[in-house]
Amino acid sequence: FCSQQEHAYPADELMPLTCRGRVRGQEPSRGDVDDALGKFSLTLIDTLDTLVVLNKTKEFEEAVKKVIKDVNLDNDIVVSVFETNIRVLGGLLGGHSVAIMLKEKGEYMQWYNGELLHMAKELGYKLLPAFNTTSGLPYPRVNLKFGVRHPEARTGTETDTCTACAGTLILEFAALSRFTGTSIFEEYARKALDFIWEKRQRSSNLVGVTINIHTGDWVRKDSGVGAGIDSYYEYLLKAYVLLGDDSFLERFNTHYDAIMRYISQPPLLLDVHIHKPMLNARTWMDSLLAFFPGLQVLKGDIRPAIETHEMLYQVIKKHNFLPEAFTTDFRVHWAQHPLRPEFAESTYFLYKATGDPYYLEVGKTLIENLNKYARVPCGFAAMKDVRTGSHEDRMDSFFLAEMFKYLYLLFADKEDMIFDIEDYIFTTEAHLLPLWLSTTNQTISKKNTSTEYTELDDSNFDWTCPNTQILFPNDPMFAQSIREPLKNVVDKSCPRGISRAEESLGSGPKPPLRARDFMASNPEHLEILKKMGVSLIHLKDGRVQLVQHAVQAASSLDAEDGLRFMQEMIELSSQQQKEQQLPPRAVQIVSHPFFGRVVLTAGPAQFGMDLSKHKAGTRGFVATIKPYNGCSEITNPEAVKEKIALMQRGQCMFAEKARNIQKAGAIGGIVIDDNEGSSSDTAPLFQMAGDGKNTDDITIPMLFLFNKEGNIILDAIREYEAVEVLLSDKAKDRATIFKGKMIPNYIIDSNLEMESMDQKSSESDAHKPNSEEAPSDSQDAGAVGEEPEGGGESSAVGDPDPLSAASTASASVSMAQEDPHTSGSAEASAPEPACTPGDSQPQEQNTQTEATSKAHWDSKVQPMESILADWNEDIEAFEMMEKDEL
């Protein structure tokens, strides 16, 4: 906490590896994860009541003053309604709850006058616009300043939300209404819960993962107790505890009966289809379901809680942390672990229910693993891969809000606490709400609608919470007797085999292949892939796709290596794309008879000269190198020296090509795609990445041209021999190109009448719509880098529509400056998956017919007069084109 305050405040979260704050918009986007960040000092607010639980009352008092003084809730930023509710609104209400408790005790917070509650009410009103739907389900996101449907809100177009997102509001909203006497908050939250209940699948009594907020139709019809649904069930039961409304308990019991009938397969909890609940929807579980044993304790169903908790603990003992997802045979499915607290929460509740010291040992293991594997100088870092122990520069606010709260409470004796924790209920973010709210400001009439609910064989717990003192009469070994059969469940399902450490001591197999070392042209590497169950599929556009099937691996250990290899590939590609998303560059033909009027869209390189920092660019005549692939020493250095080298893609890394031509004396390089017919019209921007090594030795600029654009230069060489080009960050006007140089006389003296006719024709053509519209490019999440003719290059670009390139009749010549914000896909140094979710749109080419019509080079030589007539310019206009961007 102190590290967060020292290095990150007032930022929302701490980045513990780099010891700085995470400010939204200043760091690469992480997608939906960033929706929790609202520039409102998230971690500070989320941690307030934790400080009091840990008896840090002075620090709490200072933190509250900081929140009151510094936090602004009126930012023009789009945030998640769900995350803002549980973390910020819940944090403010939890802070208020313990602040008034401390004030009543008379020692601390005597100055406090409900300031946190006033802020909570302000935030509550800012969230209300999200509920402006016919169903009463909230939009998933809201703009703190402009709401939802305001023109500047940048949100309000969504149609779906997750069940937990809409169903995890009642505790905070009802508490806000009870604290303030303003009933609207509780009314809105109840309406959302009522709608979800009405839309449950009536035959199974289950709910899906995502729902249409306008129609109420289920979008994702799988059901479980993990991500997307988890806290909906939690809030039904806890709403009964906090508010005393029987209908919430009846709903929970109805759902719980369905969960235990269909989803619970002890010790597993597997997702099923809501319409066919006997059919499993997937063969893996996510880590968020670790909260469920704790909820089962609150329900009073201890046996399955012990069983599931023990299974999860066995997975943790194998990997030190609970992976984000793991399969039914306990293999890692998603290897990340963002220091989630749900397992610690269930451990605390089980210890409270059983008094079994075994759960203290479990807590000790959690603390030791955190200190040993996650602790870094500036805090605790999330695990990027639980198998390798690699870190991620991330420490979510829930880590301080929940993890340390539950661990402290697990070990705390009653005398260690400055207040009675039994007087409060925990929200899903572990914020404390006092139970006396159930009798305060009751503005909602309670209706007994028990006739609507299914009669369940669960009469012991229909109307009361369980008394833990009678759960285990005179049998302290009860919990152990349930755990015992599950002690080796993970190792039996997932044999450990010989450890890598043991292998390295002997003459056993070599260490596993790492993604950063992989070369698709290396036969030995391909054989290792096969052994790991990884298949290599060649795509039509020259790339390759990697697919891993664990059952095809030579052994369970090789299967684990394969999963690790695939995960590393995804991370490597993602990292490269995040690190450098460069705008397109330009290749401009400046020699006779083009004089800068032909501009080709080029892909940048993530190494070599940065053309955006060298505004003049690099200008020179082009020369074709030998060998054409540039993968070995250049055999015609005299032809390449002081020129821009042309070479073909394939056979080796881009960085290797660059080093070879630089050694031969080239001042720049252009790599031409070897995939026939490829064009920037129909494919996303292509970036060339390094080879995974230091590329500081490469100082010349390198650009990439698709096949059609590259052929324009090659055809020009065949026709005019000496072709001079300009490599730059964007196209230059001809006044800039010829600044300080003699303008050719035949441009100045050319026939003005013909030039005038050409101008009119150009202006007319420029206003005609483009006859071809490039189809959208669906990105293939499984697509990885390419291996043209056995080469080792790879592409993280999406899989282009195979028809789009074939259907494009004309070469792509851009006369307009490309949008510098257009994102592209990186060329990876090894075959890597295109792991960025969503669709990438192809680059739009702003093509002026004036240039396009002249960009096709026929095999016959055009008369010079025709060329000059076509490209004649008004010299007066030419001299005034200082700021013209072609």
CSV table of N, CA and C in Angstrom, one decimal, residues 569-679:
chain,number,residue,atom,x,y,z
A,569,MET,N,4.2,-18.1,-27.6
A,569,MET,CA,4.0,-17.6,-28.9
A,569,MET,C,3.0,-16.4,-28.9
A,570,ILE,N,1.9,-16.7,-28.2
A,570,ILE,CA,0.8,-15.7,-28.1
A,570,ILE,C,1.4,-14.4,-27.4
A,571,GLU,N,2.1,-14.6,-26.3
A,571,GLU,CA,2.6,-13.5,-25.5
A,571,GLU,C,3.6,-12.7,-26.3
A,572,LEU,N,4.5,-13.5,-27.1
A,572,LEU,CA,5.5,-12.8,-27.9
A,572,LEU,C,4.9,-11.9,-28.9
A,573,SER,N,3.9,-12.5,-29.6
A,573,SER,CA,3.3,-11.7,-30.7
A,573,SER,C,2.5,-10.5,-30.1
A,574,SER,N,1.8,-10.7,-29.0
A,574,SER,CA,1.1,-9.7,-28.3
A,574,SER,C,2.0,-8.5,-27.9
A,575,GLN,N,3.1,-9.0,-27.3
A,575,GLN,CA,4.1,-8.0,-26.8
A,575,GLN,C,4.7,-7.1,-27.9
A,576,GLN,N,5.0,-7.8,-29.1
A,576,GLN,CA,5.6,-7.0,-30.2
A,576,GLN,C,4.5,-6.1,-30.7
A,577,GLN,N,3.3,-6.5,-30.8
A,577,GLN,CA,2.2,-5.6,-31.3
A,577,GLN,C,2.0,-4.4,-30.4
A,578,LYS,N,2.0,-4.7,-29.1
A,578,LYS,CA,1.8,-3.6,-28.1
A,578,LYS,C,3.0,-2.6,-28.2
A,579,GLU,N,4.2,-3.2,-28.3
A,579,GLU,CA,5.4,-2.3,-28.2
A,579,GLU,C,5.4,-1.3,-29.3
A,580,GLN,N,5.2,-1.8,-30.5
A,580,GLN,CA,5.3,-0.9,-31.7
A,580,GLN,C,4.2,-1.1,-32.6
A,581,GLN,N,3.2,-0.2,-32.7
A,581,GLN,CA,2.2,-0.2,-33.7
A,581,GLN,C,2.5,1.1,-34.5
A,582,LEU,N,3.3,0.9,-35.6
A,582,LEU,CA,3.8,2.1,-36.3
A,582,LEU,C,2.8,2.4,-37.5
A,583,PRO,N,2.8,3.7,-37.8
A,583,PRO,CA,1.9,4.1,-39.0
A,583,PRO,C,2.6,3.6,-40.3
A,584,PRO,N,1.8,3.7,-41.4
A,584,PRO,CA,2.4,3.3,-42.7
A,584,PRO,C,3.4,4.3,-43.1
A,585,ARG,N,4.3,3.9,-44.0
A,585,ARG,CA,5.3,4.8,-44.6
A,585,ARG,C,5.0,4.9,-46.1
A,586,ALA,N,5.8,5.7,-46.8
A,586,ALA,CA,5.6,6.0,-48.2
A,586,ALA,C,6.9,5.7,-49.0
A,587,VAL,N,6.7,5.1,-50.1
A,587,VAL,CA,7.8,5.0,-51.2
A,587,VAL,C,7.3,5.8,-52.3
A,588,GLN,N,8.0,6.9,-52.6
A,588,GLN,CA,7.6,7.8,-53.6
A,588,GLN,C,8.6,7.8,-54.8
A,589,ILE,N,8.2,7.5,-56.0
A,589,ILE,CA,9.0,7.5,-57.2
A,589,ILE,C,9.3,8.9,-57.7
A,590,VAL,N,10.5,9.4,-57.6
A,590,VAL,CA,10.8,10.8,-57.9
A,590,VAL,C,11.5,11.0,-59.2
A,591,SER,N,12.0,10.0,-59.8
A,591,SER,CA,12.7,10.2,-61.1
A,591,SER,C,11.8,10.4,-62.3
A,592,HIS,N,12.4,10.7,-63.4
A,592,HIS,CA,11.7,10.9,-64.7
A,592,HIS,C,11.1,9.5,-65.1
A,593,PRO,N,9.8,9.5,-65.5
A,593,PRO,CA,8.9,10.6,-65.7
A,593,PRO,C,7.9,10.7,-64.6
A,594,PHE,N,8.2,10.2,-63.4
A,594,PHE,CA,7.2,10.2,-62.3
A,594,PHE,C,7.2,11.5,-61.5
A,595,PHE,N,8.4,12.0,-61.1
A,595,PHE,CA,8.5,13.2,-60.4
A,595,PHE,C,7.6,13.3,-59.2
A,596,GLY,N,7.6,12.2,-58.4
A,596,GLY,CA,6.9,12.3,-57.1
A,596,GLY,C,5.4,12.0,-57.2
A,597,ARG,N,4.9,11.8,-58.4
A,597,ARG,CA,3.4,11.6,-58.4
A,597,ARG,C,2.9,10.2,-58.1
A,598,VAL,N,3.8,9.3,-58.1
A,598,VAL,CA,3.4,7.9,-57.7
A,598,VAL,C,3.9,7.6,-56.3
A,599,VAL,N,2.9,7.4,-55.4
A,599,VAL,CA,3.2,7.1,-54.0
A,599,VAL,C,2.7,5.8,-53.6
A,600,LEU,N,3.6,4.9,-53.1
A,600,LEU,CA,3.2,3.5,-52.8
A,600,LEU,C,3.1,3.4,-51.2
A,601,THR,N,2.1,2.8,-50.7
A,601,THR,CA,1.9,2.6,-49.3
A,601,THR,C,2.9,1.5,-48.9
A,602,ALA,N,3.7,1.7,-47.9
A,602,ALA,CA,4.7,0.8,-47.4
A,602,ALA,C,4.5,0.5,-46.0
A,603,GLY,N,4.9,-0.8,-45.6
A,603,GLY,CA,4.9,-1.2,-44.2
A,603,GLY,C,6.2,-0.8,-43.6
A,604,PRO,N,6.1,-0.4,-42.3
A,604,PRO,CA,7.4,0.0,-41.6
A,604,PRO,C,8.1,-1.2,-41.0
A,605,ALA,N,9.3,-0.9,-40.6
A,605,ALA,CA,10.1,-1.9,-39.8
A,605,ALA,C,10.3,-1.5,-38.4
A,606,GLN,N,10.3,-2.4,-37.5
A,606,GLN,CA,10.5,-2.1,-36.1
A,606,GLN,C,12.0,-2.0,-35.7
A,607,PHE,N,12.8,-1.8,-36.7
A,607,PHE,CA,14.2,-1.7,-36.5
A,607,PHE,C,14.8,-0.7,-37.6
A,608,GLY,N,16.0,-0.4,-37.5
A,608,GLY,CA,16.6,0.5,-38.4
A,608,GLY,C,16.2,2.0,-38.2
A,609,MET,N,16.5,2.8,-39.2
A,609,MET,CA,16.2,4.3,-39.2
A,609,MET,C,14.7,4.5,-39.0
A,610,ASP,N,14.4,5.3,-38.0
A,610,ASP,CA,13.0,5.7,-37.8
A,610,ASP,C,12.7,6.9,-38.7
A,611,LEU,N,12.0,6.7,-39.8
A,611,LEU,CA,11.7,7.7,-40.8
A,611,LEU,C,10.9,8.9,-40.2
A,612,SER,N,10.1,8.6,-39.2
A,612,SER,CA,9.3,9.7,-38.6
A,612,SER,C,10.2,10.7,-37.9
A,613,LYS,N,11.4,10.3,-37.6
A,613,LYS,CA,12.4,11.3,-36.9
A,613,LYS,C,13.4,11.9,-37.9
A,614,HIS,N,13.3,11.4,-39.2
A,614,HIS,CA,14.1,11.9,-40.3
A,614,HIS,C,13.2,12.4,-41.4
A,615,LYS,N,12.7,13.7,-41.2
A,615,LYS,CA,11.7,14.2,-42.1
A,615,LYS,C,12.1,14.2,-43.5
A,616,ALA,N,13.4,14.4,-43.8
A,616,ALA,CA,13.8,14.4,-45.2
A,616,ALA,C,13.8,13.1,-45.8
A,617,GLY,N,13.7,12.0,-45.0
A,617,GLY,CA,13.7,10.7,-45.6
A,617,GLY,C,15.0,10.2,-46.2
A,618,THR,N,15.0,9.2,-46.9
A,618,THR,CA,16.2,8.6,-47.6
A,618,THR,C,15.9,8.5,-49.1
A,619,ARG,N,16.7,9.2,-49.9
A,619,ARG,CA,16.5,9.2,-51.3
A,619,ARG,C,17.6,8.6,-52.1
A,620,GLY,N,17.3,7.8,-53.1
A,620,GLY,CA,18.4,7.1,-53.9
A,620,GLY,C,17.8,6.3,-55.0
A,621,PHE,N,18.7,5.9,-55.9
A,621,PHE,CA,18.3,5.0,-57.0
A,621,PHE,C,18.2,3.6,-56.5
A,622,VAL,N,17.2,2.8,-57.0
A,622,VAL,CA,17.0,1.5,-56.6
A,622,VAL,C,17.9,0.5,-57.4
A,623,ALA,N,18.2,-0.6,-56.7
A,623,ALA,CA,19.0,-1.7,-57.4
A,623,ALA,C,18.6,-3.0,-56.8
A,624,THR,N,18.4,-4.0,-57.7
A,624,THR,CA,18.0,-5.3,-57.3
A,624,THR,C,19.3,-6.1,-56.9
A,625,ILE,N,19.2,-6.7,-55.7
A,625,ILE,CA,20.4,-7.4,-55.2
A,625,ILE,C,20.5,-8.8,-55.6
A,626,LYS,N,21.6,-9.4,-55.5
A,626,LYS,CA,21.9,-10.8,-55.7
A,626,LYS,C,22.6,-11.4,-54.5
A,627,PRO,N,22.1,-12.5,-53.9
A,627,PRO,CA,20.8,-13.2,-54.3
A,627,PRO,C,19.6,-12.3,-53.9
A,628,TYR,N,18.5,-12.6,-54.6
A,628,TYR,CA,17.3,-11.7,-54.5
A,628,TYR,C,16.7,-11.8,-53.2
A,629,ASN,N,16.9,-12.9,-52.4
A,629,ASN,CA,16.2,-13.0,-51.1
A,629,ASN,C,17.0,-12.3,-50.0
A,630,GLY,N,18.3,-11.9,-50.3
A,630,GLY,CA,19.1,-11.2,-49.4
A,630,GLY,C,19.5,-11.9,-48.1
A,631,CYS,N,19.5,-13.2,-48.2
A,631,CYS,CA,19.7,-14.0,-47.0
A,631,CYS,C,21.2,-14.5,-46.8
A,632,SER,N,22.0,-14.1,-47.7
A,632,SER,CA,23.4,-14.4,-47.6
A,632,SER,C,24.2,-13.1,-48.1
A,633,GLU,N,25.5,-13.2,-48.1
A,633,GLU,CA,26.3,-12.1,-48.5
A,633,GLU,C,26.0,-11.6,-49.9
A,634,ILE,N,25.9,-10.3,-50.1
A,634,ILE,CA,25.5,-9.8,-51.4
A,634,ILE,C,26.6,-9.9,-52.4
A,635,THR,N,26.3,-10.5,-53.6
A,635,THR,CA,27.3,-10.8,-54.6
A,635,THR,C,27.5,-9.7,-55.6
A,636,ASN,N,26.6,-8.7,-55.6
A,636,ASN,CA,26.8,-7.5,-56.5
A,636,ASN,C,26.9,-6.2,-55.7
A,637,PRO,N,27.8,-6.1,-54.7
A,637,PRO,CA,27.9,-4.9,-53.9
A,637,PRO,C,28.1,-3.7,-54.6
A,638,GLU,N,28.8,-3.8,-55.8
A,638,GLU,CA,29.1,-2.5,-56.6
A,638,GLU,C,27.8,-1.9,-57.1
A,639,ALA,N,26.8,-2.8,-57.4
A,639,ALA,CA,25.6,-2.3,-57.9
A,639,ALA,C,24.7,-1.7,-56.8
A,640,VAL,N,24.9,-2.2,-55.6
A,640,VAL,CA,24.1,-1.8,-54.5
A,640,VAL,C,24.6,-0.6,-53.7
A,641,LYS,N,25.9,-0.4,-53.8
A,641,LYS,CA,26.5,0.7,-52.9
A,641,LYS,C,25.9,2.0,-53.2
A,642,GLU,N,25.5,2.7,-52.1
A,642,GLU,CA,24.9,4.1,-52.1
A,642,GLU,C,23.5,4.0,-52.8
A,643,LYS,N,22.9,2.9,-52.9
A,643,LYS,CA,21.6,2.8,-53.5
A,643,LYS,C,20.6,2.1,-52.5
A,644,ILE,N,19.3,2.1,-52.9
A,644,ILE,CA,18.3,1.5,-52.1
A,644,ILE,C,18.1,0.1,-52.7
A,645,ALA,N,18.3,-0.9,-51.9
A,645,ALA,CA,18.3,-2.3,-52.4
A,645,ALA,C,16.9,-2.8,-52.4
A,646,LEU,N,16.6,-3.6,-53.5
A,646,LEU,CA,15.3,-4.3,-53.6
A,646,LEU,C,15.5,-5.7,-53.4
A,647,MET,N,14.7,-6.4,-52.6
A,647,MET,CA,14.8,-7.8,-52.3
A,647,MET,C,13.5,-8.4,-52.1
A,648,GLN,N,13.5,-9.8,-52.2
A,648,GLN,CA,12.2,-10.5,-52.0
A,648,GLN,C,12.1,-11.0,-50.6
A,649,ARG,N,10.8,-11.1,-50.2
A,649,ARG,CA,10.5,-11.6,-48.9
A,649,ARG,C,10.8,-13.1,-48.9
A,650,GLY,N,11.2,-13.7,-47.7
A,650,GLY,CA,11.3,-15.1,-47.6
A,650,GLY,C,12.7,-15.6,-47.3
A,651,GLN,N,12.8,-16.8,-46.8
A,651,GLN,CA,14.0,-17.6,-46.6
A,651,GLN,C,14.7,-17.2,-45.3
A,652,CYS,N,14.6,-16.0,-44.8
A,652,CYS,CA,15.3,-15.6,-43.6
A,652,CYS,C,14.6,-14.5,-42.9
A,653,MET,N,15.2,-14.0,-41.8
A,653,MET,CA,14.6,-12.9,-41.0
A,653,MET,C,14.8,-11.6,-41.7
A,654,PHE,N,13.9,-10.7,-41.5
A,654,PHE,CA,14.1,-9.3,-42.1
A,654,PHE,C,15.3,-8.6,-41.6
A,655,ALA,N,15.6,-8.8,-40.4
A,655,ALA,CA,16.8,-8.2,-39.8
A,655,ALA,C,18.1,-8.7,-40.5
A,656,GLU,N,18.1,-10.0,-40.8
A,656,GLU,CA,19.2,-10.5,-41.5
A,656,GLU,C,19.4,-9.9,-42.9
A,657,LYS,N,18.3,-9.7,-43.6
A,657,LYS,CA,18.4,-9.1,-44.9
A,657,LYS,C,19.0,-7.7,-44.8
A,658,ALA,N,18.5,-7.0,-43.8
A,658,ALA,CA,18.9,-5.6,-43.6
A,658,ALA,C,20.4,-5.5,-43.3
A,659,ARG,N,20.9,-6.4,-42.5
A,659,ARG,CA,22.3,-6.4,-42.2
A,659,ARG,C,23.2,-6.7,-43.4
A,660,ASN,N,22.7,-7.6,-44.3
A,660,ASN,CA,23.5,-8.0,-45.5
A,660,ASN,C,23.6,-6.9,-46.5
A,661,ILE,N,22.4,-6.1,-46.7
A,661,ILE,CA,22.5,-5.1,-47.6
A,661,ILE,C,23.3,-3.9,-47.1
A,662,GLN,N,23.2,-3.7,-45.7
A,662,GLN,CA,23.9,-2.6,-45.1
A,662,GLN,C,25.4,-2.8,-45.2
A,663,LYS,N,25.8,-4.1,-45.1
A,663,LYS,CA,27.2,-4.4,-45.2
A,663,LYS,C,27.7,-4.2,-46.7
A,664,ALA,N,26.8,-4.4,-47.6
A,664,ALA,CA,27.1,-4.2,-49.0
A,664,ALA,C,27.1,-2.7,-49.4
A,665,GLY,N,26.8,-1.8,-48.5
A,665,GLY,CA,26.8,-0.4,-48.8
A,665,GLY,C,25.5,0.3,-49.1
A,666,ALA,N,24.4,-0.4,-49.0
A,666,ALA,CA,23.1,0.1,-49.4
A,666,ALA,C,22.7,1.2,-48.4
A,667,ILE,N,21.9,2.2,-48.8
A,667,ILE,CA,21.5,3.3,-47.9
A,667,ILE,C,20.1,3.1,-47.5
A,668,GLY,N,19.4,2.0,-47.9
A,668,GLY,CA,18.1,1.7,-47.5
A,668,GLY,C,17.7,0.4,-48.2
A,669,GLY,N,16.5,-0.2,-47.8
A,669,GLY,CA,16.1,-1.4,-48.4
A,669,GLY,C,14.6,-1.5,-48.5
A,670,ILE,N,14.1,-2.1,-49.6
A,670,ILE,CA,12.7,-2.4,-49.8
A,670,ILE,C,12.5,-3.9,-50.0
A,671,VAL,N,11.7,-4.5,-49.1
A,671,VAL,CA,11.4,-5.9,-49.2
A,671,VAL,C,10.0,-6.0,-49.9
A,672,ILE,N,10.0,-6.8,-51.0
A,672,ILE,CA,8.8,-7.0,-51.8
A,672,ILE,C,8.2,-8.4,-51.5
A,673,ASP,N,6.9,-8.4,-51.2
A,673,ASP,CA,6.2,-9.6,-50.8
A,673,ASP,C,6.3,-10.6,-52.0
A,674,ASP,N,6.5,-11.9,-51.7
A,674,ASP,CA,6.5,-12.9,-52.7
A,674,ASP,C,5.2,-13.6,-52.9
A,675,ASN,N,4.2,-13.2,-52.2
A,675,ASN,CA,2.8,-13.7,-52.4
A,675,ASN,C,2.2,-13.0,-53.5
A,676,GLU,N,2.0,-13.8,-54.6
A,676,GLU,CA,1.5,-13.2,-55.9
A,676,GLU,C,0.1,-12.5,-55.7
A,677,GLY,N,0.0,-11.3,-56.1
A,677,GLY,CA,-1.3,-10.6,-56.1
A,677,GLY,C,-1.6,-9.9,-54.8
A,678,SER,N,-0.7,-10.0,-53.7
A,678,SER,CA,-1.0,-9.3,-52.5
A,678,SER,C,-0.9,-7.8,-52.7
A,679,SER,N,-1.8,-7.1,-52.0
A,679,SER,CA,-1.9,-5.6,-52.1
A,679,SER,C,-2.3,-5.0,-50.8
